[in-house]
XYZ file of C-alpha atoms in Angstrom:
430
model
C -20.041 28.224 -30.914
C -18.307 24.915 -31.709
C -19.242 21.940 -29.542
C -16.288 19.852 -28.394
C -16.551 16.089 -28.785
C -16.759 14.311 -25.411
C -13.525 12.521 -24.491
C -13.646 8.736 -24.057
C -11.881 7.785 -20.813
C -11.202 4.121 -20.101
C -9.969 3.171 -16.621
C -8.566 -0.323 -16.142
C -8.996 -1.228 -12.473
C -11.760 -0.407 -10.018
C -9.784 -0.278 -6.788
C -9.106 2.974 -4.880
C -7.005 4.479 -7.710
C -9.538 3.691 -10.443
C -12.488 4.960 -8.414
C -10.776 8.217 -7.409
C -9.774 8.917 -11.014
C -13.239 8.167 -12.406
C -14.938 10.436 -9.882
C -12.390 13.218 -10.376
C -12.998 13.217 -14.135
C -16.760 13.084 -13.755
C -16.752 16.000 -11.312
C -15.121 18.276 -13.886
C -16.266 16.712 -17.160
C -19.989 15.896 -16.968
C -20.266 15.104 -20.706
C -17.209 12.857 -21.090
C -17.574 9.090 -21.398
C -16.058 7.085 -18.517
C -15.771 3.291 -18.541
C -14.266 1.629 -15.455
C -13.187 -2.015 -15.830
C -12.899 -4.325 -12.802
C -11.695 -7.941 -12.953
C -13.490 -9.221 -9.838
C -17.251 -9.906 -9.626
C -17.814 -7.725 -6.531
C -18.396 -3.959 -6.496
C -15.247 -1.825 -6.034
C -13.807 -2.562 -2.589
C -10.798 -1.825 -0.418
C -8.348 -4.656 0.220
C -7.269 -2.806 3.360
C -10.751 -3.477 4.805
C -10.425 -7.283 4.460
C -8.855 -7.713 7.946
C -11.932 -5.989 9.434
C -14.073 -8.522 7.562
C -12.003 -11.387 8.987
C -12.636 -10.268 12.568
C -16.305 -9.511 11.965
C -16.123 -5.728 12.431
C -17.713 -5.278 8.999
C -19.630 -7.435 6.570
C -18.662 -7.667 2.914
C -20.627 -4.510 2.128
C -18.478 -2.730 4.687
C -15.450 -3.269 2.436
C -17.106 -1.522 -0.527
C -15.546 1.797 -1.510
C -18.967 3.344 -2.146
C -21.932 2.180 -0.071
C -24.740 3.179 -2.461
C -25.165 0.280 -4.935
C -26.241 2.794 -7.607
C -23.403 5.252 -6.923
C -21.543 4.787 -10.223
C -24.758 4.576 -12.223
C -25.815 7.928 -10.765
C -22.383 9.338 -11.674
C -22.826 8.043 -15.239
C -19.673 5.950 -14.838
C -20.103 2.726 -16.800
C -18.873 -0.368 -14.952
C -17.584 -3.400 -16.835
C -16.741 -6.699 -15.130
C -13.932 -8.174 -17.198
C -10.169 -8.516 -17.375
C -7.973 -6.715 -19.901
C -6.035 -9.191 -22.046
C -4.298 -6.943 -24.589
C -3.591 -3.250 -25.138
C -3.254 -1.848 -28.653
C -1.739 1.588 -28.090
C -1.457 2.363 -31.810
C -5.174 1.754 -32.366
C -6.135 3.020 -28.886
C -8.043 -0.168 -28.090
C -8.267 -2.439 -25.041
C -9.205 -6.094 -25.572
C -11.144 -7.797 -22.738
C -11.512 -11.468 -21.825
C -15.269 -11.307 -22.512
C -14.536 -10.579 -26.191
C -15.332 -6.867 -26.028
C -12.990 -4.192 -27.355
C -12.989 -0.739 -25.739
C -11.814 2.275 -27.718
C -10.355 5.181 -25.782
C -9.050 8.706 -26.127
C -7.414 8.654 -22.694
C -6.474 5.481 -20.809
C -5.614 5.006 -17.151
C -3.991 1.712 -16.132
C -4.751 1.075 -12.452
C -4.903 -2.718 -12.476
C -3.294 -3.117 -9.048
C -1.223 -6.069 -7.922
C -1.586 -9.762 -7.216
C 0.016 -12.087 -4.652
C 3.335 -13.745 -5.427
C 3.235 -17.518 -5.030
C 6.572 -18.548 -3.482
C 8.437 -21.459 -5.126
C 7.739 -23.918 -2.308
C 6.729 -27.574 -2.814
C 3.080 -27.947 -1.788
C 2.226 -24.242 -1.971
C -0.787 -25.052 -4.190
C -2.278 -27.658 -1.850
C -5.831 -27.182 -0.537
C -5.586 -25.343 2.763
C -2.918 -22.920 1.496
C -4.406 -19.506 0.709
C -3.332 -15.941 -0.007
C -5.326 -13.176 1.687
C -5.820 -10.615 -1.059
C -9.366 -10.831 -2.421
C -12.846 -11.099 -0.932
C -12.973 -14.673 -2.208
C -9.741 -15.432 -0.299
C -11.310 -13.900 2.819
C -14.394 -16.136 2.509
C -12.178 -19.225 2.345
C -10.114 -18.135 5.338
C -13.214 -17.375 7.434
C -14.351 -20.963 6.842
C -11.008 -22.429 7.943
C -9.672 -20.045 10.620
C -11.948 -21.029 13.485
C -11.076 -20.276 17.131
C -8.398 -22.745 18.212
C -7.365 -23.618 14.636
C -3.627 -23.967 14.026
C -2.615 -21.378 11.436
C 0.813 -20.704 9.943
C 1.410 -17.456 8.091
C 4.299 -17.044 5.658
C 5.502 -13.439 5.590
C 5.502 -10.597 8.118
C 5.630 -7.549 5.883
C 3.178 -4.643 5.981
C 0.219 -6.606 4.589
C 1.279 -9.691 6.536
C 1.143 -7.852 9.860
C -2.340 -6.532 9.124
C -3.546 -10.047 8.276
C -1.731 -11.449 11.322
C -3.629 -9.142 13.665
C -6.964 -10.217 12.176
C -6.041 -13.895 12.513
C -4.936 -13.455 16.129
C -8.218 -11.691 16.953
C -10.101 -14.671 15.482
C -8.634 -16.744 18.306
C -6.436 -19.066 16.255
C -3.140 -20.576 17.404
C -0.865 -18.537 15.164
C 2.689 -19.090 13.935
C 4.390 -16.494 11.708
C 7.456 -17.310 9.579
C 9.500 -14.433 8.117
C 12.636 -14.796 5.953
C 14.006 -11.420 7.062
C 15.859 -10.924 10.331
C 12.967 -8.834 11.689
C 9.317 -8.144 11.089
C 8.283 -5.619 8.385
C 11.871 -5.436 7.056
C 10.894 -3.188 4.112
C 9.423 -0.425 6.275
C 11.165 -0.684 9.655
C 14.729 -0.455 10.929
C 16.240 -3.516 12.587
C 15.627 -2.049 16.045
C 11.945 -1.310 15.376
C 11.230 -4.537 13.477
C 12.821 -6.632 16.241
C 10.743 -4.815 18.828
C 7.544 -5.582 16.873
C 8.586 -9.260 16.862
C 9.040 -9.206 20.655
C 5.652 -7.501 21.068
C 3.909 -10.168 18.968
C 5.551 -12.969 20.959
C 4.392 -11.273 24.159
C 0.868 -11.239 22.716
C 0.959 -15.004 22.137
C 2.042 -15.243 18.484
C 4.853 -17.704 17.748
C 7.246 -15.745 15.486
C 10.202 -17.244 13.566
C 12.447 -14.636 11.872
C 15.393 -15.531 9.592
C 13.378 -18.668 8.768
C 11.723 -19.956 5.600
C 9.120 -22.560 4.776
C 10.851 -25.321 2.795
C 7.887 -27.588 2.013
C 4.192 -28.150 2.702
C 2.826 -31.693 2.691
C -0.306 -33.683 3.467
C -3.819 -32.490 4.243
C -5.954 -32.158 7.381
C -3.512 -31.457 8.925
C -0.860 -29.920 6.699
C 2.749 -30.577 7.646
C 4.998 -27.557 7.201
C 8.781 -28.049 7.145
C 10.836 -25.037 8.269
C 14.464 -24.190 7.513
C 15.260 -24.306 11.246
C 14.540 -28.055 11.254
C 11.072 -27.897 12.787
C 7.994 -29.514 11.248
C 4.630 -28.062 12.295
C 1.168 -29.531 11.876
C -1.392 -26.865 10.984
C -4.957 -26.595 9.710
C -4.357 -23.592 7.448
C -1.413 -21.849 5.760
C -1.694 -18.177 4.779
C 0.730 -16.940 2.130
C 1.592 -13.254 2.607
C 4.977 -13.227 0.906
C 4.459 -10.169 -1.266
C 2.672 -8.964 -4.385
C 3.604 -7.819 -7.888
C 1.911 -5.426 -10.330
C -0.615 -6.791 -12.835
C 1.263 -6.035 -16.056
C 1.164 -9.277 -18.071
C -1.519 -8.052 -20.477
C 0.757 -5.170 -21.562
C 3.244 -7.386 -23.388
C 3.752 -5.999 -26.894
C 2.072 -2.682 -26.039
C 5.243 -0.613 -26.352
C 4.921 0.685 -22.796
C 8.146 1.001 -20.824
C 8.217 -1.183 -17.719
C 10.668 -1.932 -14.946
C 9.259 -3.046 -11.571
C 6.084 -1.289 -12.671
C 4.898 1.001 -15.455
C 7.341 3.888 -15.745
C 5.548 7.247 -15.574
C 6.600 10.887 -15.624
C 5.593 13.575 -13.126
C 2.206 13.843 -14.881
C 1.605 10.101 -14.319
C 1.842 9.605 -18.094
C 3.671 6.611 -19.561
C 6.079 6.838 -22.485
C 3.054 6.634 -24.831
C 0.840 9.708 -25.167
C -2.637 9.508 -23.588
C -1.776 6.398 -21.540
C -1.451 7.006 -17.796
C -0.886 4.793 -14.752
C -1.632 5.040 -11.029
C -1.628 2.866 -7.935
C 0.254 -0.390 -7.462
C 1.233 -0.672 -11.157
C 2.860 2.764 -11.408
C 6.589 3.329 -10.908
C 6.734 6.954 -9.795
C 9.526 9.336 -8.835
C 10.297 8.880 -5.144
C 9.990 12.080 -3.090
C 13.124 11.378 -1.056
C 15.571 9.799 -3.495
C 14.338 10.985 -6.898
C 14.530 7.403 -8.174
C 11.532 5.700 -9.773
C 9.803 3.364 -7.317
C 6.586 1.372 -6.882
C 4.983 2.587 -3.651
C 2.153 0.166 -2.866
C 0.135 2.105 -0.299
C -3.458 3.273 -0.626
C -2.916 7.012 0.124
C -0.223 7.165 -2.577
C -2.538 5.360 -5.020
C -5.281 7.935 -4.430
C -2.872 10.881 -4.836
C -1.424 9.423 -8.048
C -4.932 8.824 -9.400
C -6.015 12.440 -8.817
C -2.940 13.725 -10.649
C -3.440 11.261 -13.511
C -7.111 12.244 -13.820
C -6.279 15.942 -13.918
C -3.731 15.358 -16.678
C -6.181 13.176 -18.616
C -8.287 16.357 -18.667
C -5.315 18.411 -19.860
C -4.660 20.347 -16.650
C -0.869 19.911 -16.498
C -0.679 18.865 -12.818
C 2.647 17.504 -11.549
C 3.437 15.221 -8.636
C 5.843 16.197 -5.849
C 6.977 12.584 -5.886
C 5.734 9.597 -3.959
C 6.545 9.822 -0.242
C 7.236 6.510 1.498
C 4.662 6.604 4.279
C 3.658 3.596 6.377
C 1.511 3.503 9.510
C 0.844 0.069 10.970
C -1.165 -1.200 13.952
C 0.158 -4.604 15.069
C -1.901 -6.029 17.930
C -2.226 -2.542 19.419
C 1.354 -1.365 18.851
C 1.422 1.583 16.430
C 4.449 1.787 14.140
C 5.238 4.421 11.511
C 7.981 5.156 9.017
C 8.332 8.070 6.631
C 10.632 9.149 3.826
C 14.174 7.788 3.648
C 13.818 5.914 6.957
C 16.928 3.790 6.187
C 19.139 6.902 6.085
C 21.525 8.356 3.511
C 25.241 8.168 2.857
C 26.941 11.032 4.649
C 23.919 11.646 6.859
C 23.490 11.513 10.619
C 20.996 9.674 12.778
C 19.782 9.384 16.344
C 18.003 6.415 17.889
C 16.026 6.223 21.118
C 14.483 2.980 22.350
C 12.885 1.552 25.470
C 12.470 -2.198 25.040
C 10.500 -2.567 28.280
C 7.955 0.064 27.244
C 8.025 -0.890 23.524
C 8.811 2.655 22.424
C 11.275 3.526 19.670
C 12.234 6.619 17.704
C 14.910 7.022 15.031
C 15.535 10.154 12.974
C 17.651 10.390 9.803
C 19.227 13.676 8.711
C 21.067 14.888 5.612
C 22.621 18.233 6.368
C 20.117 20.012 8.603
C 17.052 18.445 6.938
C 15.079 15.532 8.378
C 14.841 13.011 5.522
C 13.467 9.935 7.287
C 11.965 8.749 10.556
C 10.771 5.589 12.281
C 8.658 5.424 15.422
C 7.028 2.775 17.563
C 4.505 3.370 20.333
C 4.813 7.169 19.981
C 1.787 8.264 17.980
C 2.065 11.951 18.929
C 5.087 12.339 16.635
C 3.551 10.931 13.427
C 2.105 14.121 11.892
C 5.163 16.186 12.814
C 7.602 13.714 11.256
C 5.663 13.718 8.015
C 5.430 17.511 7.995
C 9.141 18.081 8.540
C 10.141 15.509 5.911
C 7.627 16.523 3.246
C 8.317 20.208 3.856
C 12.103 19.654 3.546
C 12.442 22.022 6.502
C 15.897 23.390 7.302
C 16.287 22.845 11.031
C 19.399 24.923 11.647
C 20.417 24.683 15.311
C 17.340 22.541 15.992
C 19.067 19.622 14.308
C 21.576 19.507 17.186
C 18.733 19.749 19.695
C 17.061 16.744 18.053
C 20.308 14.761 18.009
C 20.429 15.332 21.779
C 16.704 14.650 22.327
C 14.706 13.353 19.325
C 11.422 13.640 21.248
C 11.505 17.451 20.767
C 10.082 17.113 17.243
C 7.034 19.272 17.922
C 9.178 22.116 19.275
C 11.407 21.859 16.208
C 8.415 21.982 13.884
C 6.864 25.009 15.577
C 10.204 26.824 15.667
C 11.269 26.173 12.080
C 8.470 25.040 9.835
C 5.928 27.848 9.771
C 8.305 30.357 8.194
C 9.838 27.960 5.668
C 7.312 25.475 4.376
C 4.197 25.488 2.235
C 3.382 22.096 3.780
C 0.699 22.512 6.447
C 0.744 20.067 9.302
C -2.751 18.608 9.869
C -4.384 20.480 12.742
C -5.247 17.201 14.443
C -1.539 16.428 14.752
C -0.996 19.596 16.790
C -3.496 18.515 19.422
C -1.285 15.825 20.996
């Protein structure tokens, strides 16, 4: 019997995507070599846990993806602390900033994203910080004391999570957002405006359709806004967006757009090179167009599919479903699929500004293609199920146009006979 040579897997990135892929491969290939490269000095951790660190709900160890310090050693997954500087796809080699060169048979690029520094005078002054890494969190904890004056630039998905943590630290918080509403890339105008009103009610000073024009001075910083105001603050948080870590791939021959372009097997245009997580530009479930979907559940799903294909299993993705669930100072918001609607489609919107509840459904034909909700958590699982199952609603579409709150009835009436998608049992308990 011929012994097969163990495959050498190299995984660039030790965030959620890298960890999931490494463990998936190890589970099925005990003899293969797995090297996982992480650029930060800490063990693999979740950036989504940083807000819990800021409010003291967890310590730094509570952000770690695996709590046992010997977890990866026990799994025989070799960890390397370094940053990739160059990829030689012809020679199947990765060059690291510590001088080492890793040879691979299969490569997964899961290097994540980094904050965008906006082109604002003074943005590099001491006292101006992103909130993306554990090191950033340590700096913010030192500066964001109760009563401190803090200005945050950006009120997107990540920005709102950071904002909640800052507010719970007891700071005097001002949020500046260029868009005409909060979370403009995941919420309709009605929902995003309602989130703004909720935050103001909770004591956060929110300026939409406003930009920071300059930051000056120190202790305090003086922040000039486009609306003519100048604010004195002790700390500025920059949460104006992130971009994929792709610089080291220059000259590699890999096709890139907003991210690394991959097929339905998560493979790039070069054989044996795969991508997952924030760097991967994947087919969108709703539109069919290639998109970068920077959410942790999507990163984990992409990583599992990439890992299976690195082992030759021929697994394909259904496409990346836009899926956002956000808790902003106790107000739960969610959006799924093509929440902005489609040409030729129909929609229905229900809102109660006094109660801070909102629901909007988007249809194309008799299929629900997108949904947005605020303050109505009992609809979240059903919306996802109907959209991901591409359920034909028939006459139930008209019922939902009359009363969009009848989503559960529509699901129970239509979905079970049509869809392979199974709604999580917990969602049926509401």
